CSV table of C-alpha atoms in Angstrom, one decimal:
chain,number,residue,atom,x,y,z
L,53,MET,CA,72.8,71.1,89.6
L,54,ALA,CA,71.7,74.7,90.2
L,55,ALA,CA,73.8,74.8,93.4
L,56,VAL,CA,76.9,73.7,91.5
L,57,LEU,CA,76.3,76.3,88.8
L,58,ALA,CA,75.8,78.9,91.5
L,59,LEU,CA,79.4,78.3,92.6
L,60,THR,CA,80.9,79.1,89.2
L,61,PRO,CA,81.1,82.9,89.6
L,62,ILE,CA,83.1,82.4,92.8
L,63,LEU,CA,85.2,79.6,91.3
L,64,ILE,CA,86.1,81.6,88.2
L,65,ALA,CA,87.1,84.6,90.3
L,66,ILE,CA,89.3,82.3,92.5
L,67,VAL,CA,90.9,80.6,89.5
L,68,LEU,CA,91.8,83.9,87.9
L,69,LEU,CA,93.3,85.2,91.2
L,70,LEU,CA,95.4,82.0,91.5
L,71,LEU,CA,96.6,82.6,88.0
L,72,LYS,CA,97.9,86.0,89.1
L,73,GLN,CA,95.2,88.0,87.3
L,74,SER,CA,94.3,91.4,88.7
L,75,SER,CA,91.6,91.4,91.3
L,76,TRP,CA,89.4,93.7,89.1
L,77,VAL,CA,89.7,91.2,86.2
L,78,ALA,CA,88.7,88.3,88.5
L,79,ALA,CA,85.8,90.3,90.0
L,80,LEU,CA,84.4,91.5,86.7
L,81,ALA,CA,84.5,88.0,85.3
L,82,GLY,CA,82.7,86.7,88.3
L,83,ALA,CA,80.1,89.4,88.1
L,84,VAL,CA,79.5,88.9,84.4
L,85,LEU,CA,79.1,85.1,84.9
L,86,ALA,CA,76.7,85.7,87.8
L,87,ALA,CA,74.6,88.0,85.6
L,88,GLY,CA,74.5,85.4,82.9
L,89,LEU,CA,73.3,82.7,85.4
L,90,VAL,CA,70.4,85.0,86.4
L,91,ALA,CA,69.2,85.0,82.8
L,92,PHE,CA,69.3,81.2,82.3
L,93,VAL,CA,69.3,79.4,85.7
L,94,PHE,CA,68.2,81.8,88.4
L,95,PRO,CA,65.5,84.0,86.8
L,96,THR,CA,64.5,86.9,89.2
L,97,PRO,CA,61.7,89.4,88.7
L,98,ALA,CA,62.9,92.8,87.5
L,99,ALA,CA,60.9,94.5,90.3
L,100,VAL,CA,62.9,92.5,92.9
L,101,LEU,CA,66.2,93.5,91.3
L,102,VAL,CA,65.3,97.2,91.0
L,103,GLU,CA,64.0,97.4,94.6
L,104,SER,CA,67.1,95.7,96.0
L,105,GLY,CA,69.4,97.7,93.7
L,106,ILE,CA,68.0,101.1,94.9
L,107,ASP,CA,69.1,100.2,98.4
L,108,TYR,CA,72.4,98.6,97.5
L,109,PHE,CA,73.9,100.6,94.7
L,110,PRO,CA,74.5,103.8,96.8
L,111,LEU,CA,76.5,101.6,99.1
L,112,ILE,CA,78.8,100.6,96.2
L,113,LEU,CA,79.3,104.3,95.6
L,114,GLU,CA,80.0,105.0,99.3
L,115,VAL,CA,82.6,102.2,99.5
L,116,ALA,CA,84.3,103.4,96.3
L,117,LEU,CA,84.6,106.9,97.7
L,118,ILE,CA,85.9,105.7,101.0
L,119,LEU,CA,88.7,103.8,99.2
L,120,LEU,CA,89.5,106.8,97.0
L,121,PHE,CA,89.7,109.4,99.8
L,122,GLY,CA,91.5,106.9,102.1
L,123,MET,CA,94.2,106.2,99.5
L,124,LEU,CA,94.5,109.9,98.7
L,125,LEU,CA,94.8,110.8,102.4
L,126,ALA,CA,97.6,108.2,102.9
L,127,ARG,CA,99.6,109.6,100.0
L,128,LEU,CA,99.1,113.2,101.1
L,129,LEU,CA,100.2,112.4,104.7
L,130,GLU,CA,103.3,110.5,103.3
L,131,SER,CA,104.2,113.5,101.1
L,132,ALA,CA,103.7,115.9,103.9
L,133,GLY,CA,106.1,113.9,106.1
L,134,SER,CA,103.4,113.2,108.7
L,135,MET,CA,104.2,109.5,108.8
L,136,SER,CA,107.9,110.2,109.6
L,137,GLN,CA,106.9,112.7,112.3
L,138,ILE,CA,104.7,110.1,114.0
L,139,SER,CA,107.5,107.5,113.7
L,140,SER,CA,110.0,109.8,115.3
L,141,TRP,CA,107.7,110.5,118.2
L,142,VAL,CA,107.2,106.7,118.9
L,143,GLU,CA,110.9,106.0,118.6
L,144,SER,CA,111.9,108.9,120.9
L,145,LEU,CA,109.6,108.0,123.7
L,146,SER,CA,109.5,104.2,123.7
L,147,PRO,CA,111.2,102.9,126.9
L,148,GLY,CA,112.0,99.5,125.3
L,149,ARG,CA,111.4,97.4,122.2
L,150,PRO,CA,108.6,95.1,123.4
L,151,LEU,CA,106.4,98.0,124.7
L,152,GLY,CA,107.2,100.1,121.6
L,153,VAL,CA,106.0,97.1,119.5
L,154,ALA,CA,102.8,96.9,121.6
L,155,LEU,CA,102.1,100.6,120.9
L,156,VAL,CA,102.6,100.0,117.1
L,157,VAL,CA,100.7,96.7,116.8
L,158,PHE,CA,97.7,97.7,118.9
L,159,GLY,CA,97.8,101.5,118.5
L,160,ILE,CA,99.6,103.0,115.5
L,161,VAL,CA,98.8,100.4,112.8
L,162,PRO,CA,95.2,99.9,113.7
L,163,PHE,CA,94.7,103.6,113.9
L,164,ALA,CA,96.2,104.3,110.5
L,165,GLU,CA,94.3,101.3,109.1
L,166,SER,CA,91.0,102.5,110.6
L,167,VAL,CA,91.4,105.9,109.0
L,168,THR,CA,92.7,104.9,105.5
L,169,GLY,CA,92.2,101.2,105.1
L,170,PHE,CA,93.6,98.8,102.4
L,171,GLY,CA,96.7,97.8,104.3
L,172,ILE,CA,98.0,101.4,104.6
L,173,GLY,CA,98.6,100.8,108.3
L,174,VAL,CA,101.3,98.3,107.4
L,175,THR,CA,103.2,101.0,105.5
L,176,VAL,CA,103.1,103.2,108.6
L,177,GLY,CA,104.0,100.5,111.2
L,178,VAL,CA,106.7,98.4,109.6
L,179,PRO,CA,109.3,101.2,109.3
L,180,ILE,CA,108.7,102.2,112.9
L,181,LEU,CA,109.2,98.6,114.0
L,182,HIS,CA,112.4,98.4,112.0
L,183,HIS,CA,113.7,101.6,113.6
L,184,LEU,CA,112.8,100.2,117.1
L,185,GLY,CA,115.4,97.5,116.4
L,186,CYS,CA,113.2,94.6,115.1
L,187,THR,CA,114.7,92.4,112.5
L,188,LEU,CA,113.4,92.5,108.9
L,189,ARG,CA,111.3,89.4,109.4
L,190,GLN,CA,110.0,90.6,112.8
L,191,SER,CA,109.1,94.0,111.4
L,192,ALA,CA,107.2,92.6,108.5
L,193,ILE,CA,105.1,90.0,110.5
L,194,LEU,CA,104.5,92.3,113.4
L,195,GLY,CA,103.3,95.1,111.1
L,196,LEU,CA,100.9,92.6,109.4
L,197,LEU,CA,99.6,91.5,112.8
L,198,GLY,CA,98.7,95.1,113.4
L,199,LEU,CA,95.8,94.6,111.0
L,200,ILE,CA,93.8,93.4,113.9
L,201,ALA,CA,91.1,96.1,113.5
L,202,VAL,CA,90.4,95.5,109.8
L,203,PRO,CA,86.6,95.1,110.4
L,204,TRP,CA,86.7,98.9,111.1
L,205,GLY,CA,89.4,99.7,108.5
L,206,ALA,CA,88.6,102.7,106.3
L,207,LEU,CA,85.6,103.3,108.6
L,208,GLY,CA,84.2,99.8,108.0
L,209,PRO,CA,83.1,99.4,104.3
L,210,GLY,CA,83.7,95.6,104.6
L,211,THR,CA,81.4,95.3,107.6
L,212,THR,CA,78.9,97.6,105.9
L,213,VAL,CA,78.8,95.3,102.9
L,214,ALA,CA,78.3,92.2,105.1
L,215,ALA,CA,75.5,93.9,106.9
L,216,ALA,CA,73.8,94.9,103.7
L,217,LEU,CA,74.0,91.5,102.1
L,218,ALA,CA,72.9,89.7,105.3
L,219,GLY,CA,70.0,92.1,105.9
L,220,LEU,CA,71.5,93.1,109.3
L,221,ASP,CA,71.8,96.5,111.0
L,222,VAL,CA,75.4,97.7,110.4
L,223,ASP,CA,75.9,98.9,114.0
L,224,GLU,CA,74.5,95.6,115.3
L,225,LEU,CA,76.9,93.6,113.2
L,226,GLY,CA,79.7,95.9,114.2
L,227,LEU,CA,79.0,95.3,117.9
L,228,ALA,CA,78.8,91.5,117.4
L,229,THR,CA,82.1,91.6,115.5
L,230,ALA,CA,83.6,93.6,118.3
L,231,TRP,CA,82.6,91.0,120.8
L,232,ILE,CA,83.9,88.1,118.8
L,233,ASN,CA,87.1,90.0,117.8
L,234,ALA,CA,88.4,89.1,121.2
L,235,ILE,CA,89.5,85.8,119.7
L,236,PRO,CA,91.7,87.4,117.0
L,237,VAL,CA,93.1,89.9,119.5
L,238,ILE,CA,94.1,87.0,121.9
L,239,ILE,CA,95.8,85.1,119.0
L,240,VAL,CA,97.6,88.2,117.9
L,241,ALA,CA,98.8,89.1,121.4
L,242,ILE,CA,100.1,85.5,121.9
L,243,ALA,CA,101.9,85.7,118.5
L,244,VAL,CA,103.5,89.1,119.4
L,245,VAL,CA,104.7,87.7,122.8
L,246,ALA,CA,106.1,84.5,121.0
L,247,ILE,CA,107.9,86.6,118.4
L,248,MET,CA,109.4,89.2,120.9
L,249,ARG,CA,110.0,86.8,123.9
L,250,PRO,CA,109.8,89.7,126.3
L,251,SER,CA,110.1,89.8,130.1
L,252,ALA,CA,107.1,89.0,132.2
L,253,ALA,CA,106.3,92.7,132.8
L,254,SER,CA,106.6,93.6,129.1
L,255,ALA,CA,104.5,90.6,128.1
L,256,LEU,CA,101.8,91.9,130.4
L,257,GLY,CA,102.2,95.3,128.7
L,258,ILE,CA,101.7,93.7,125.3
L,259,ILE,CA,98.6,91.7,126.5
L,260,GLY,CA,97.2,94.8,128.2
L,261,SER,CA,97.6,96.9,125.1
L,262,GLY,CA,95.6,94.3,123.1
L,263,ALA,CA,92.9,94.1,125.7
L,264,LEU,CA,92.7,97.9,125.9
L,265,MET,CA,92.2,98.2,122.1
L,266,TRP,CA,89.6,95.5,122.2
L,267,ALA,CA,87.7,97.1,125.1
L,268,GLY,CA,87.8,100.5,123.4
L,269,ILE,CA,86.4,99.2,120.1
L,270,LEU,CA,83.7,97.3,122.0
L,271,ALA,CA,82.7,100.3,124.1
L,272,SER,CA,82.6,102.6,121.0
L,273,SER,CA,80.6,100.0,119.0
L,274,SER,CA,78.1,99.8,121.8
L,275,VAL,CA,77.8,103.6,122.5
L,276,ILE,CA,78.6,105.4,119.2
L,277,GLY,CA,78.4,102.9,116.4
L,278,MET,CA,80.5,100.8,114.0
L,279,ALA,CA,82.2,103.3,111.7
L,280,PRO,CA,84.5,105.3,114.1
L,281,SER,CA,85.1,102.4,116.6
L,282,GLY,CA,88.5,101.3,115.1
L,283,ILE,CA,89.8,104.8,115.3
L,284,ILE,CA,88.6,105.3,118.9
L,285,GLY,CA,89.8,101.9,120.2
L,286,SER,CA,93.3,102.3,118.7
L,287,LEU,CA,93.4,106.0,119.7
L,288,ILE,CA,92.8,105.0,123.4
L,289,VAL,CA,95.9,102.8,123.2
L,290,ILE,CA,98.0,105.5,121.6
L,291,LEU,CA,96.9,108.1,124.2
L,292,LEU,CA,97.2,105.9,127.3
L,293,VAL,CA,100.4,104.0,126.4
L,294,GLY,CA,101.9,107.2,125.0
L,295,ALA,CA,101.1,109.0,128.2
L,296,LEU,CA,102.9,106.3,130.2
L,297,PHE,CA,105.9,106.7,127.9
L,298,MET,CA,105.8,110.4,128.5
L,299,ILE,CA,105.7,110.0,132.3
L,300,ARG,CA,108.5,107.6,132.2
L,301,LYS,CA,110.7,109.8,130.0
L,302,ARG,CA,109.6,113.0,131.7
L,303,ALA,CA,109.1,114.5,128.2
L,304,THR,CA,106.2,114.8,125.8
L,305,GLY,CA,108.0,114.9,122.5
L,306,LEU,CA,105.1,117.0,121.3
L,307,THR,CA,106.0,119.6,118.7
L,308,ARG,CA,104.2,121.9,116.3
L,309,ARG,CA,105.2,119.7,113.4
L,310,LEU,CA,103.7,116.6,115.1
L,311,GLY,CA,100.5,118.5,115.8
L,312,MET,CA,100.2,119.4,112.1
L,313,ALA,CA,100.9,115.7,111.2
L,314,VAL,CA,98.0,114.4,113.3
L,315,LEU,CA,95.6,117.3,112.5
L,316,PRO,CA,94.0,115.6,109.5
L,317,TYR,CA,93.3,112.5,111.8
L,318,GLY,CA,91.8,114.8,114.4
L,319,VAL,CA,89.5,116.5,111.9
L,320,LEU,CA,88.3,113.2,110.7
L,321,THR,CA,87.7,111.7,114.1
L,322,VAL,CA,86.1,114.6,115.8
L,323,GLY,CA,84.1,115.7,112.7
L,324,LEU,CA,82.7,112.2,112.2
L,325,LEU,CA,81.7,111.9,115.8
L,326,LEU,CA,80.0,115.3,115.9
L,327,ALA,CA,78.3,114.7,112.6
L,328,ARG,CA,76.9,111.3,113.8
L,329,ALA,CA,75.6,113.0,116.9
L,330,LEU,CA,73.9,115.7,114.8
L,331,HIS,CA,72.3,113.2,112.5
L,332,ALA,CA,71.0,111.3,115.6
L,333,VAL,CA,69.3,114.5,116.8
L,334,LEU,CA,68.3,115.9,113.4
L,335,PRO,CA,67.9,113.0,111.0
L,336,SER,CA,67.7,114.2,107.3
L,337,THR,CA,69.3,113.6,104.0
L,338,VAL,CA,71.8,116.5,104.5
L,339,THR,CA,72.9,115.3,108.0
L,340,GLN,CA,73.2,111.8,106.7
L,341,ILE,CA,75.6,112.9,104.0
L,342,ILE,CA,77.5,115.0,106.5
L,343,ALA,CA,77.8,112.0,108.9
L,344,SER,CA,79.1,109.7,106.2
L,345,PRO,CA,82.7,108.5,106.2
L,346,PRO,CA,83.6,109.8,102.7
L,347,PHE,CA,82.6,113.3,103.7
L,348,TRP,CA,85.1,113.5,106.6
L,349,LEU,CA,87.8,111.6,104.7
L,350,ALA,CA,87.5,114.2,102.0
L,351,ALA,CA,87.7,116.9,104.7
L,352,ALA,CA,90.9,115.3,106.1
L,353,CYS,CA,92.4,115.2,102.6
L,354,LEU,CA,91.8,119.0,102.2
L,355,ILE,CA,93.5,119.6,105.5
L,356,ALA,CA,96.5,117.3,104.7
L,357,ALA,CA,96.9,118.9,101.2
L,358,ILE,CA,97.6,122.4,102.7
L,359,THR,CA,101.2,121.5,103.4
L,360,VAL,CA,101.9,119.4,100.3
L,361,ALA,CA,103.6,121.3,97.5
L,362,GLY,CA,102.9,118.8,94.7
L,363,ARG,CA,99.4,118.0,95.8
L,364,ARG,CA,98.1,117.9,92.2
L,365,GLU,CA,100.6,115.2,91.2
L,366,VAL,CA,99.9,113.3,94.4
L,367,THR,CA,96.2,113.4,93.8
L,368,VAL,CA,96.6,112.2,90.2
L,369,ALA,CA,98.8,109.3,91.4
L,370,ALA,CA,96.3,108.4,94.1
L,371,VAL,CA,93.4,108.3,91.6
L,372,ARG,CA,95.4,106.1,89.2
L,373,SER,CA,96.2,103.7,92.0
L,374,TRP,CA,92.6,103.7,93.1
L,375,ILE,CA,91.0,102.9,89.7
L,376,PRO,CA,91.8,99.1,89.7
L,377,ILE,CA,91.1,98.8,93.4
L,378,GLY,CA,87.8,100.7,93.1
L,379,VAL,CA,86.7,98.8,90.1
L,380,GLY,CA,87.6,95.4,91.6
L,381,THR,CA,85.9,96.2,94.9
L,382,ALA,CA,82.8,97.5,93.1
L,383,ALA,CA,82.7,94.4,90.9
L,384,PHE,CA,83.0,92.0,93.9
L,385,MET,CA,80.2,93.9,95.6
L,386,LEU,CA,78.1,93.7,92.4
L,387,MET,CA,78.7,89.9,92.2
L,388,GLY,CA,77.8,89.5,95.9
L,389,TRP,CA,74.6,91.5,95.4
L,390,ILE,CA,73.6,89.5,92.3
L,391,MET,CA,74.2,86.1,94.0
L,392,THR,CA,72.4,87.1,97.2
L,393,THR,CA,69.4,88.8,95.5
L,394,THR,CA,68.8,86.0,93.0
L,395,GLY,CA,69.1,83.0,95.4
L,396,MET,CA,72.6,81.8,94.3
L,397,SER,CA,74.2,82.2,97.7
L,398,GLU,CA,71.3,80.3,99.3
L,399,ALA,CA,71.8,77.5,96.8
L,400,ILE,CA,75.5,77.4,97.6
L,401,GLY,CA,74.7,77.3,101.4
L,402,SER,CA,72.6,74.2,100.8
L,403,LEU,CA,75.8,72.4,99.7
L,404,LEU,CA,77.2,72.7,103.2
L,405,PRO,CA,76.1,69.9,105.6
L,406,ALA,CA,73.5,71.2,108.0
L,407,GLY,CA,75.0,72.0,111.4
L,408,LEU,CA,78.6,72.2,110.1
L,409,ILE,CA,78.9,75.9,110.5
L,410,LEU,CA,82.4,75.7,111.9
L,411,MET,CA,83.5,75.8,108.2
L,412,THR,CA,82.0,79.3,107.6
L,413,PRO,CA,85.0,81.3,108.9
L,414,TRP,CA,87.2,79.4,106.5
L,415,LEU,CA,85.3,80.7,103.5
L,416,ASN,CA,85.9,84.3,104.4
L,417,SER,CA,89.5,83.6,105.3
L,418,ILE,CA,90.2,82.0,101.9
L,419,GLY,CA,88.4,84.9,100.2
L,420,ALA,CA,90.4,87.5,102.1
L,421,VAL,CA,93.7,85.8,101.3
L,422,LEU,CA,92.8,85.7,97.6
L,423,THR,CA,91.3,89.2,97.3
L,424,GLY,CA,93.4,91.0,99.9
L,425,SER,CA,90.4,92.6,101.6
L,426,ASN,CA,87.5,91.7,103.9
L,427,THR,CA,85.3,93.8,101.6
L,428,GLY,CA,86.0,91.3,98.8
L,429,ALA,CA,85.6,88.3,101.0
L,430,ASN,CA,82.3,89.5,102.5
L,431,SER,CA,81.0,90.3,99.0
L,432,MET,CA,81.8,86.8,97.9
L,433,PHE,CA,80.6,84.8,100.9
L,434,THR,CA,78.2,86.7,103.1
L,435,GLY,CA,75.1,85.3,101.3
L,436,THR,CA,76.5,81.8,101.7
L,437,LEU,CA,77.2,82.3,105.4
L,438,THR,CA,73.6,83.6,105.9
L,439,ALA,CA,72.2,80.6,104.1
L,440,ALA,CA,74.4,78.1,106.0
L,441,ALA,CA,73.2,79.7,109.3
L,442,ALA,CA,69.6,79.3,108.2
L,443,SER,CA,70.0,75.7,107.3
L,444,SER,CA,71.6,75.0,110.7
L,445,GLN,CA,68.9,76.9,112.5
L,446,VAL,CA,71.4,79.4,113.9
L,447,SER,CA,71.1,83.2,114.0
L,448,ALA,CA,72.9,84.8,111.1
L,449,LEU,CA,74.4,87.5,113.2
L,450,PRO,CA,77.1,85.6,115.0
L,451,VAL,CA,77.9,83.5,111.9
L,452,VAL,CA,78.4,86.6,109.8
L,453,ALA,CA,80.3,88.4,112.6
L,454,ALA,CA,82.7,85.4,112.9
L,455,GLY,CA,83.2,85.4,109.1
L,456,ASN,CA,83.8,89.1,109.2
L,457,ALA,CA,86.4,88.7,112.0
L,458,ALA,CA,88.0,85.7,110.3
L,459,GLY,CA,88.3,87.3,106.8
L,460,SER,CA,89.5,90.6,108.3
L,461,LEU,CA,92.5,89.1,110.0
L,462,ALA,CA,93.2,86.7,107.1
L,463,ALA,CA,93.7,89.7,104.9
L,464,LEU,CA,97.2,90.0,106.5
L,465,ALA,CA,98.2,86.8,104.7
L,466,ALA,CA,97.4,88.1,101.1
L,467,PRO,CA,100.6,87.4,99.2
L,468,PRO,CA,100.9,90.9,97.7
L,469,ARG,CA,100.5,92.4,101.2
L,470,VAL,CA,103.2,90.1,102.7
L,471,ALA,CA,105.6,91.0,99.9
L,472,MET,CA,104.9,94.7,100.5
L,473,ALA,CA,105.6,94.4,104.2
L,474,VAL,CA,108.9,92.6,103.7
L,475,GLN,CA,110.0,95.2,101.1
L,476,ILE,CA,109.0,98.1,103.3
L,477,ALA,CA,111.0,96.6,106.2
L,478,ASP,CA,114.2,97.3,104.3
L,479,SER,CA,113.6,99.3,101.2
L,480,SER,CA,117.4,99.5,100.5
L,481,VAL,CA,117.5,96.0,99.1
L,482,ALA,CA,115.2,93.8,97.1
L,483,ALA,CA,113.0,91.6,99.2
L,484,SER,CA,114.3,88.0,99.2
L,485,ALA,CA,112.1,85.0,98.4
L,486,LYS,CA,113.3,83.4,101.6
L,487,ASP,CA,112.2,86.3,103.8
L,488,ILE,CA,108.9,86.5,102.0
L,489,SER,CA,108.3,82.8,102.4
L,490,TRP,CA,109.1,83.0,106.2
L,491,VAL,CA,106.7,85.8,106.7
L,492,GLN,CA,104.0,84.3,104.4
L,493,GLY,CA,104.1,81.0,106.3
L,494,ARG,CA,103.6,82.6,109.7
L,495,ALA,CA,100.9,84.9,108.4
L,496,LEU,CA,99.0,82.0,107.0
L,497,ALA,CA,99.4,80.1,110.3
L,498,VAL,CA,97.9,83.0,112.2
L,499,ALA,CA,95.0,83.2,109.8
L,500,GLY,CA,94.4,79.5,109.9
L,501,ILE,CA,94.5,79.3,113.7
L,502,ASN,CA,92.1,82.3,113.9
L,503,ALA,CA,89.6,80.6,111.4
L,504,LEU,CA,89.8,77.4,113.4
L,505,ALA,CA,89.2,79.1,116.7
L,506,LEU,CA,86.3,81.2,115.4
L,507,GLY,CA,84.8,78.1,113.7
L,508,LEU,CA,84.9,76.1,116.9
L,509,TRP,CA,83.3,79.1,118.8
L,510,ILE,CA,80.5,79.3,116.3
L,511,GLN,CA,80.0,75.5,116.3
L,512,PHE,CA,79.6,75.1,120.0
L,513,PHE,CA,78.5,78.5,121.4
L,514,ALA,CA,76.4,80.3,118.6
């Protein structure tokens, strides 16, 4: 009976989301119900809650600030024309549609998503794909497939949440996720080839770009750490594939305006790497703050704001957009913390048949489709995944990593995100229900295949 009651916070959140309620409403309802269950069904000593909260609540603040500055940076860059400058550079140098698509899907979109998060990479990539000659439907689904590096989106708050709830080191989980993310990368590469139907040489270019991004993220996760790895892996694709384009065209396409467009990205990437190196040599509270993702996202915002005339209005609009997202994310994190700390997640995990851990990636996939983010999915289900791993006598690390990878890619199939991608593909007309349905079906198919593959891998190889 207790295990069934432990499910109710998640179920009420899911029901409200299915009824088209805002994610912050669903999250708050789940958090309030979870808190009520603590009082009557899962009593927990106050000392335990306080000790755990001291460690976890700063993480809620950090994630909220990452989302705030990430959304602000995206709006400032859009207002400054930075996105259009980058789009023009790709369009002018691309030797052909398939290879241009490879650069966008495995380079441009993952890079923008790693810097800003929350699906912003789609808003960058879809217009470029449309300008490259892709159809409306192709542009939308390919732009969504570019969300292949979501575990590192916005410098990895979702992965950070999963690590905290599972009691794992965040860089250790990032490395494990990087290894297992080979499966989503393979699935996405196959999907891109199937959609584009390129020549054999171009197909190899698409597959090579995906492999290059995966190897870059893996190497960075191993040597540097989780947070900047999505930026580094996708940047390697942009630099190497872009260099090949320049050699082929015998032109660089580099201009002062393009340099100003990418300057905030450069400040963020270089500053974060140097700060992390400083903190490793001189660990302290000050260097820890300086090495945090929100610090350098804020610095990038200051750089981007220099060339924006109406930066005050842009900032106000970004804050207004962030409020429901920040509240919803914080509430999901609070719900996940309550359920994990009080034993609710462990009770839910006992409902899964021992040894049947192939179902665990499906939990995060469903959570990501409903909430639209791997942070929300990880907040809801990481505790359950950890409990399921324990009951199956399997290490929690690969199970949580697989769930992280599954939920991250499944976020591309969130209905609001699909509708946004279709609308962006051709903003001159209203998105048709037929086009949205076509893209939604293929996004769900990719998410389902990915969850199945990851589940089978966990079941037989973990």
